[in-house]
Coordinates of N, CA, C and O in Angstrom, one line a residue:
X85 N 18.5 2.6 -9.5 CA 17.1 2.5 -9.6 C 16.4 2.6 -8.2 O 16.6 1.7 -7.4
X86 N 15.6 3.7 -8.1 CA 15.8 4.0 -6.1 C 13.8 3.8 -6.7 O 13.2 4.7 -7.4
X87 N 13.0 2.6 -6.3 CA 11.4 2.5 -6.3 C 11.3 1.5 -5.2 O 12.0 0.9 -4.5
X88 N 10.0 1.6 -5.2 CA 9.4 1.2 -4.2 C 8.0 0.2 -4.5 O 7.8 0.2 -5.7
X89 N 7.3 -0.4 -4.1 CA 6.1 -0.8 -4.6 C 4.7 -0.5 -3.1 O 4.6 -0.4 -1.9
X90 N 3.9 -0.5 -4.3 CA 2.4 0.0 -3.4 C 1.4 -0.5 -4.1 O 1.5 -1.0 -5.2
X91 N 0.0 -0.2 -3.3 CA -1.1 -1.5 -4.1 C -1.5 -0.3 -4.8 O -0.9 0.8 -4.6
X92 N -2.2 -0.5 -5.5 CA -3.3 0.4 -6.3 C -4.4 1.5 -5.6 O -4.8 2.6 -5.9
X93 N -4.7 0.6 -4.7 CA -5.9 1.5 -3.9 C -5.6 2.5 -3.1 O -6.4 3.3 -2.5
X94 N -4.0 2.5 -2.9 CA -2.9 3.5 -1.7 C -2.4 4.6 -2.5 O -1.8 5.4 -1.9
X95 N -2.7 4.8 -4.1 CA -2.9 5.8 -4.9 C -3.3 6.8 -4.8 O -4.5 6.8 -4.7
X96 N -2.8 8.0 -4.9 CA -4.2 9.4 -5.1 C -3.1 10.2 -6.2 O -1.9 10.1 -6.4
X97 N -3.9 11.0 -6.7 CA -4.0 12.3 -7.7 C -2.9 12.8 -6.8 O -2.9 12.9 -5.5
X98 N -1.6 13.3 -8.0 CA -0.3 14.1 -7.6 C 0.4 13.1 -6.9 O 1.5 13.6 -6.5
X99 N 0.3 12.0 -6.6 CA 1.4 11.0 -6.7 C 2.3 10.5 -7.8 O 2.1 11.2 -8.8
X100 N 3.1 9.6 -8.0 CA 3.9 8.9 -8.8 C 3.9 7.6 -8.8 O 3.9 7.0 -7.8
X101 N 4.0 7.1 -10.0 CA 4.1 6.0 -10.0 C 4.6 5.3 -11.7 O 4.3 6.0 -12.7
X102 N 5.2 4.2 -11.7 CA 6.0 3.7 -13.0 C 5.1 3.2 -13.7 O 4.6 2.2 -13.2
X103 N 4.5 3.6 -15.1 CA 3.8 3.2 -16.3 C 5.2 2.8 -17.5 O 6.1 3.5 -17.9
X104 N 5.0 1.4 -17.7 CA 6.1 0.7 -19.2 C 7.6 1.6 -18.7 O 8.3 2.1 -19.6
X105 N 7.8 1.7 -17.5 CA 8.9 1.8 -17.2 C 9.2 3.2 -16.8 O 10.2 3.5 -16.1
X106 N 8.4 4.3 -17.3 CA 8.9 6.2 -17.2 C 7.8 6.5 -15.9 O 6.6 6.3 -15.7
X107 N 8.9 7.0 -15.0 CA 8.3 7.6 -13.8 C 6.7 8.5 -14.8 O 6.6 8.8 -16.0
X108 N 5.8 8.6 -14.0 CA 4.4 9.2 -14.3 C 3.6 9.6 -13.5 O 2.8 8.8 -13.1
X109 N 3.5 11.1 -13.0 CA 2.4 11.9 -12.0 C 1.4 11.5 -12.3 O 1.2 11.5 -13.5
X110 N 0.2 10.9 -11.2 CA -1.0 10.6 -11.5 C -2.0 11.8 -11.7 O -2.2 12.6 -10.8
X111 N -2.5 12.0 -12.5 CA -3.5 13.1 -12.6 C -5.3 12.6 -12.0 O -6.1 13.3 -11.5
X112 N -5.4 11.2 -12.4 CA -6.5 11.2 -12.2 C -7.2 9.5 -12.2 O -7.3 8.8 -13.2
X113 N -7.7 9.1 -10.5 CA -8.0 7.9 -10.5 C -9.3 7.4 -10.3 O -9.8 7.7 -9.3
X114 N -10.0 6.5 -11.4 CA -11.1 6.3 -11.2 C -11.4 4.6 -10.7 O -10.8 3.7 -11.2
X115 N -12.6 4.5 -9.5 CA -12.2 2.9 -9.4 C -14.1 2.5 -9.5 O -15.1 3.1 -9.2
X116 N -13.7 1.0 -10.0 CA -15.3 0.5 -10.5 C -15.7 -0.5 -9.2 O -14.8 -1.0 -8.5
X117 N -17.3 -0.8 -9.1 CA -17.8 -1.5 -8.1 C -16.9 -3.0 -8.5 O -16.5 -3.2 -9.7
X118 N -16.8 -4.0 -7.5 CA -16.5 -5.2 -7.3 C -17.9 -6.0 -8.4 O -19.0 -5.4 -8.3
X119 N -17.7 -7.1 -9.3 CA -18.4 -7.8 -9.7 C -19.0 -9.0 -8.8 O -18.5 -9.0 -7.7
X120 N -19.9 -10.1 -9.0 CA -20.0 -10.8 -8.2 C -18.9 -11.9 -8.5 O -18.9 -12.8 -7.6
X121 N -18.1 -12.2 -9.3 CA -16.9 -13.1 -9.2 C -15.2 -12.2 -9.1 O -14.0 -12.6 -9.0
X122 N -15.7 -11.1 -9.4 CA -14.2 -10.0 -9.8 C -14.1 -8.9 -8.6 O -14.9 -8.8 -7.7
X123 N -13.0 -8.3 -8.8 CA -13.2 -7.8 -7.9 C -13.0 -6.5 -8.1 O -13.1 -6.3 -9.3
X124 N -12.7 -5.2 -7.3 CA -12.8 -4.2 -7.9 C -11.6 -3.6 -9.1 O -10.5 -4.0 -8.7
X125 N -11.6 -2.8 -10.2 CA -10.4 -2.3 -10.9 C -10.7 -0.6 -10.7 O -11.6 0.2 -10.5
X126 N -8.9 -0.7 -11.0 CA -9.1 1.4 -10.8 C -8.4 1.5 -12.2 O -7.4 0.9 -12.4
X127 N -8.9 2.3 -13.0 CA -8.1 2.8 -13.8 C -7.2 3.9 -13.8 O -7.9 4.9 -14.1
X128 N -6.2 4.3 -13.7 CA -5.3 5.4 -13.6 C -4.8 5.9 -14.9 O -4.2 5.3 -15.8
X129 N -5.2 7.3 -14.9 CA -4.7 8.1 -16.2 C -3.4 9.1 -15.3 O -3.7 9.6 -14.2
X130 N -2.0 9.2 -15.8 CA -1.1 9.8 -15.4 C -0.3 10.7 -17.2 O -0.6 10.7 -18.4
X131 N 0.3 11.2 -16.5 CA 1.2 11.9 -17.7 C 2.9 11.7 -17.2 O 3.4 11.9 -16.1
X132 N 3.7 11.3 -18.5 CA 5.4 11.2 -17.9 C 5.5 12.4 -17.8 O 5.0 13.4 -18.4
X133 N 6.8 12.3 -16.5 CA 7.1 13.2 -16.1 C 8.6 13.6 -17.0 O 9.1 14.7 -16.9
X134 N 9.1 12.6 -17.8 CA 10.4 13.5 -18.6 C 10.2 13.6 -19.8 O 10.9 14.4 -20.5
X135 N 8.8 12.7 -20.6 CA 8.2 12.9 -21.6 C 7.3 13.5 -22.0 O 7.3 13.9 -23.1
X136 N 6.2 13.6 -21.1 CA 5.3 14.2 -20.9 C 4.1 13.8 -21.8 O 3.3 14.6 -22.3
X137 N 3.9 12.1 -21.9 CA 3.4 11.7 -22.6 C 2.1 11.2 -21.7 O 2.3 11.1 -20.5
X138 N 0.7 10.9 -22.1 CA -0.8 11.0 -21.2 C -0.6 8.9 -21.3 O -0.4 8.1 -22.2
X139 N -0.8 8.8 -20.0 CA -0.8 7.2 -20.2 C -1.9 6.6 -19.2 O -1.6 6.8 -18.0
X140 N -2.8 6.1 -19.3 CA -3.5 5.3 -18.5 C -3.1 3.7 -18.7 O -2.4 3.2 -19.6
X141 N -3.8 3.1 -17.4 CA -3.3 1.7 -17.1 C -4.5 1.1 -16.3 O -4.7 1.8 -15.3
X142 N -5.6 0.0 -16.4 CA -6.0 -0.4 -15.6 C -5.9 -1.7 -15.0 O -5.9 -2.7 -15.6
X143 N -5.8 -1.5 -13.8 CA -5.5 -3.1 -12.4 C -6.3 -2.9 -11.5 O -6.9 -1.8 -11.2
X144 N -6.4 -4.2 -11.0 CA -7.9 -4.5 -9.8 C -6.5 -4.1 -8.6 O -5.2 -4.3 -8.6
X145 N -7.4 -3.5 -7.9 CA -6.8 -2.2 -7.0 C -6.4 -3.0 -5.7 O -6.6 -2.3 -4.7
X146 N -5.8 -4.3 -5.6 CA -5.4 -5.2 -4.8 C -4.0 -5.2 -5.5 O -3.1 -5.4 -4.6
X147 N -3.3 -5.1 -6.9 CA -2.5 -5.1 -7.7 C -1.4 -4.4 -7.0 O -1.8 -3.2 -6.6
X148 N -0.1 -4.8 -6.5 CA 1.2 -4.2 -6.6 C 2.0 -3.2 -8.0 O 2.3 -3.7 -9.0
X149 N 2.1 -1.9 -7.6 CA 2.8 -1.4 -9.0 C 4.1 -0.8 -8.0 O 4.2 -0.8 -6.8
X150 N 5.3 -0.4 -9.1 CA 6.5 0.3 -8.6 C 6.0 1.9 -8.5 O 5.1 2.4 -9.2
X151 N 6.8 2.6 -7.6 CA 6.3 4.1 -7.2 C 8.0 4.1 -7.1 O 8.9 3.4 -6.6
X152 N 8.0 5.4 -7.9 CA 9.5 5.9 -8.1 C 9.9 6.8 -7.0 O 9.1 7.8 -6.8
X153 N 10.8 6.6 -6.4 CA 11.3 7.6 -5.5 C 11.8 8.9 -6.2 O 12.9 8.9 -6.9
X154 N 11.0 10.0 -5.8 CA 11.3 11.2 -6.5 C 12.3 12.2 -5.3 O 12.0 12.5 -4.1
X155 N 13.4 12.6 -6.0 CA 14.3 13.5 -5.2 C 14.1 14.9 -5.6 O 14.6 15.1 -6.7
X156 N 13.4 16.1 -5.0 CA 13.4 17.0 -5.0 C 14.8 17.6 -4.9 O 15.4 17.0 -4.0
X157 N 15.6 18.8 -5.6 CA 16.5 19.2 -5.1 C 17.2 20.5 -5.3 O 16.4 21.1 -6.2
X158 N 17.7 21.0 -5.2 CA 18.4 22.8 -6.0 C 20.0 22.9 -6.1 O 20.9 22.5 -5.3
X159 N 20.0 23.5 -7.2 CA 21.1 23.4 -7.5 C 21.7 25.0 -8.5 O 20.7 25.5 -9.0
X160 N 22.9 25.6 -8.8 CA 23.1 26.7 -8.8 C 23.6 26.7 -10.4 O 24.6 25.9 -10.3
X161 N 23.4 27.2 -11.7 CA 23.6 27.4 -12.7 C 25.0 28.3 -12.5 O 25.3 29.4 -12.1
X162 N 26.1 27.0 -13.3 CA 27.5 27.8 -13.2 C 27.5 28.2 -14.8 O 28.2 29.1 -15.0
X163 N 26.6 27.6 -16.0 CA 27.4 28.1 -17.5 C 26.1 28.3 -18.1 O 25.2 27.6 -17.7
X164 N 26.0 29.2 -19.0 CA 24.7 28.1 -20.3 C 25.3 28.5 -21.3 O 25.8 29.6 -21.6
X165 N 25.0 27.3 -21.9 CA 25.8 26.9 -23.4 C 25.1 26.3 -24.2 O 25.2 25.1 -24.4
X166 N 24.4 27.1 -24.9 CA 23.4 27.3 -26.2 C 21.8 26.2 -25.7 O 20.8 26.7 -25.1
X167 N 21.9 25.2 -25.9 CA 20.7 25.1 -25.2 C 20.9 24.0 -24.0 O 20.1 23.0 -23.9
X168 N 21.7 24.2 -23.3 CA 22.3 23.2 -22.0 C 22.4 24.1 -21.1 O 22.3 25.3 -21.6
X169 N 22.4 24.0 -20.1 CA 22.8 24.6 -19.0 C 23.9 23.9 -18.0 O 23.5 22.7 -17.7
X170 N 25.0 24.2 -17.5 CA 26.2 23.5 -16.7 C 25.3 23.7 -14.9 O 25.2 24.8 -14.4
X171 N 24.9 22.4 -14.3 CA 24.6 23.1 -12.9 C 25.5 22.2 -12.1 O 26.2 21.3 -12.6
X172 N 25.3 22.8 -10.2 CA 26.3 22.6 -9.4 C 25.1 22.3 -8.5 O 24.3 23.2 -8.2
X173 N 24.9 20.8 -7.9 CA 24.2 20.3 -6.7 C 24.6 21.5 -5.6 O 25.7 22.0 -5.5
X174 N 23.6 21.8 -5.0 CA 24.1 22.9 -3.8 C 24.0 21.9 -2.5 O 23.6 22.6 -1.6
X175 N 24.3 20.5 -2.1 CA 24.6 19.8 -1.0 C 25.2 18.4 -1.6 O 25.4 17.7 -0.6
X176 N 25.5 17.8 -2.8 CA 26.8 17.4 -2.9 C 27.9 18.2 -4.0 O 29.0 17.8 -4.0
X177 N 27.6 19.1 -4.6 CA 28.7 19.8 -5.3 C 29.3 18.8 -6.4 O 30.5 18.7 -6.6
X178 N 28.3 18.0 -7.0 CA 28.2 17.5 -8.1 C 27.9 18.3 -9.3 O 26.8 18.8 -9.3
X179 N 28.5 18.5 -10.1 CA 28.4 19.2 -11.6 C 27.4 18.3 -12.8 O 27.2 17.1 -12.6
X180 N 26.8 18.7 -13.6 CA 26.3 17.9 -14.6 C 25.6 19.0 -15.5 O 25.6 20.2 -15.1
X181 N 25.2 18.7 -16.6 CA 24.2 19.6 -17.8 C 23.4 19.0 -18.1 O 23.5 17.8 -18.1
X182 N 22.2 19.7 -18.3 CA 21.2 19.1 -18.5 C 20.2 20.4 -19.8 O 20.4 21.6 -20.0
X183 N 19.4 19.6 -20.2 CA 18.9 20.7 -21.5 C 18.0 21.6 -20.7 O 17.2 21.2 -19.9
X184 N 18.1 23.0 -21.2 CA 16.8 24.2 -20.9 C 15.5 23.9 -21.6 O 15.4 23.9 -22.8
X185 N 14.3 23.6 -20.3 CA 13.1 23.5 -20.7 C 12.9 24.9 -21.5 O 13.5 26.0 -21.4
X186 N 11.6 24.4 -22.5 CA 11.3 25.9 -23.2 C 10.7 26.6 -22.2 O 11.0 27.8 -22.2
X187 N 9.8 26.2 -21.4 CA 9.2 27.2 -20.5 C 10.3 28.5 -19.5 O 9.9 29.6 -19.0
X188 N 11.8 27.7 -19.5 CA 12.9 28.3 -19.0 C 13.5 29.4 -19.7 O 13.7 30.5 -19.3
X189 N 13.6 29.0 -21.0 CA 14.5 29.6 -21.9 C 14.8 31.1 -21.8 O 13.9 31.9 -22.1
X190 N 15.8 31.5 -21.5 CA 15.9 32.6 -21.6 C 15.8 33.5 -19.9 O 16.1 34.7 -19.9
X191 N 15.5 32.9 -18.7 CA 15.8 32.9 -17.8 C 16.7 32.3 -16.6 O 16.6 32.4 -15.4
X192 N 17.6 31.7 -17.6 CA 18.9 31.3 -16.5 C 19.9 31.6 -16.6 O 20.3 31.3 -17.7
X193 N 20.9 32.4 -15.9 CA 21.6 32.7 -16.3 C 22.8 32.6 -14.9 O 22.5 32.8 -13.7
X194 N 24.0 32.2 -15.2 CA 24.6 31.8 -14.0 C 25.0 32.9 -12.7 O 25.3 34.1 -12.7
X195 N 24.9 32.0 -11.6 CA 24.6 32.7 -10.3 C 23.0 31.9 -9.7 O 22.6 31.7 -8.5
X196 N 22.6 31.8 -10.8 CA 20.8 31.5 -10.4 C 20.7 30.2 -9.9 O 20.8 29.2 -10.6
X197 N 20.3 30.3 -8.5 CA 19.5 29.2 -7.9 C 18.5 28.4 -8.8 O 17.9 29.3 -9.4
X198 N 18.1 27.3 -9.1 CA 16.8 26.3 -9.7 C 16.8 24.9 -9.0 O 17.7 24.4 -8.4
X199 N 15.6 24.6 -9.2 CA 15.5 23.1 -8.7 C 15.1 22.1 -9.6 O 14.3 22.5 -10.4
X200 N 15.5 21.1 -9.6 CA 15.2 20.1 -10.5 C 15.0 19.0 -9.8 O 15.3 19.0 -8.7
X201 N 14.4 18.0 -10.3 CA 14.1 16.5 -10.0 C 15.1 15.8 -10.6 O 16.0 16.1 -11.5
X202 N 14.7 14.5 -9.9 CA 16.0 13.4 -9.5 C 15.1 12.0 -9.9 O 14.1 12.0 -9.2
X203 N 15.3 11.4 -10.4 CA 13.8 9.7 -10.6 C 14.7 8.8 -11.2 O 15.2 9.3 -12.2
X204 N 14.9 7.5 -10.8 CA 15.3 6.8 -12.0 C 16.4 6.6 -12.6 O 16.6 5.7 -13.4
X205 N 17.7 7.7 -12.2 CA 18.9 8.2 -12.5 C 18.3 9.2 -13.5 O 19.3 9.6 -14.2
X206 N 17.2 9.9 -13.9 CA 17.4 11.1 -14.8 C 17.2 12.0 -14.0 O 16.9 12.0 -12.8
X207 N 17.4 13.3 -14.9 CA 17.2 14.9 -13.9 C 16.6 15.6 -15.0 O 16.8 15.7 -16.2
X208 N 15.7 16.2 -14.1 CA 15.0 17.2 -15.2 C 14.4 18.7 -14.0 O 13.6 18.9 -13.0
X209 N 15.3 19.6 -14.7 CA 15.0 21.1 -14.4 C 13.4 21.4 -14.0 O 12.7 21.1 -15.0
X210 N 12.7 21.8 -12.8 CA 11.3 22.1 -12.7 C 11.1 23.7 -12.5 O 10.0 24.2 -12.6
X211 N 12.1 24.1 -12.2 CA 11.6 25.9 -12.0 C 12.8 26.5 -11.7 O 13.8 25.8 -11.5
X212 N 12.9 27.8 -11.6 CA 13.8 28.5 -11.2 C 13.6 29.1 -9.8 O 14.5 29.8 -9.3

């Protein structure tokens, strides 16, 4: 579990950060004036990144949240086998399968360079 923690207000759009536990790209943060006893809150609307589910969250923007350390990486398609693909880390030479996004389907084919992300202990394929 590779996270980190940061306040709310150290946030911006196209960052990451952990909503009910699933890493979540922030798409969009809005923050309200301070009351005269409260103090200010931001609401954050994000989408998961392995679910792809729309999740907002609001905390007064002094609030600590966890921020997932995201590993960019590439890696070389050795099999595909029906809707899996077999890949090969290209700098530890770690093997693993992982399922073909539909946006993929039908353009991987082994030999081919792709990159995928790393969060959390999951991996999920982002482009070829």
């Amino acid at each position: 579990m590779s996270k980190t923690v940061a306040e709310v207000r150290t946030l911006k759009p196209n960052r990451y950060m952990i909503i009910d536990g699933e890493p979540c790209k922030i798409v969009n943060i809005t923050t309200s004036k301070p009351g005269k006893h409260g103090e200010a809150k931001a609401r954050i609307e994000a989408f998961g990144i392995f679910d792809g589910q729309k999740r907002s969250i609001v905390h007064p923007v002094k609030h600590k949240v966890q921020v997932p350390l995201i590993d960019k990486r590439s890696a070389q398609v050795i099999a595909v086998m029906g809707s899996e693909v077999q890949l090969m880390d290209m700098e530890t030479y770690d093997t693993f399968n992982l399922p073909i996004p539909e946006e993929l389907e039908g353009e991987l084919e082994p030999g081919k360079e792709i990159q995928y992300l790393e969060a959390l202990g999951r991996r999920k394929i982002t482009r070829t």
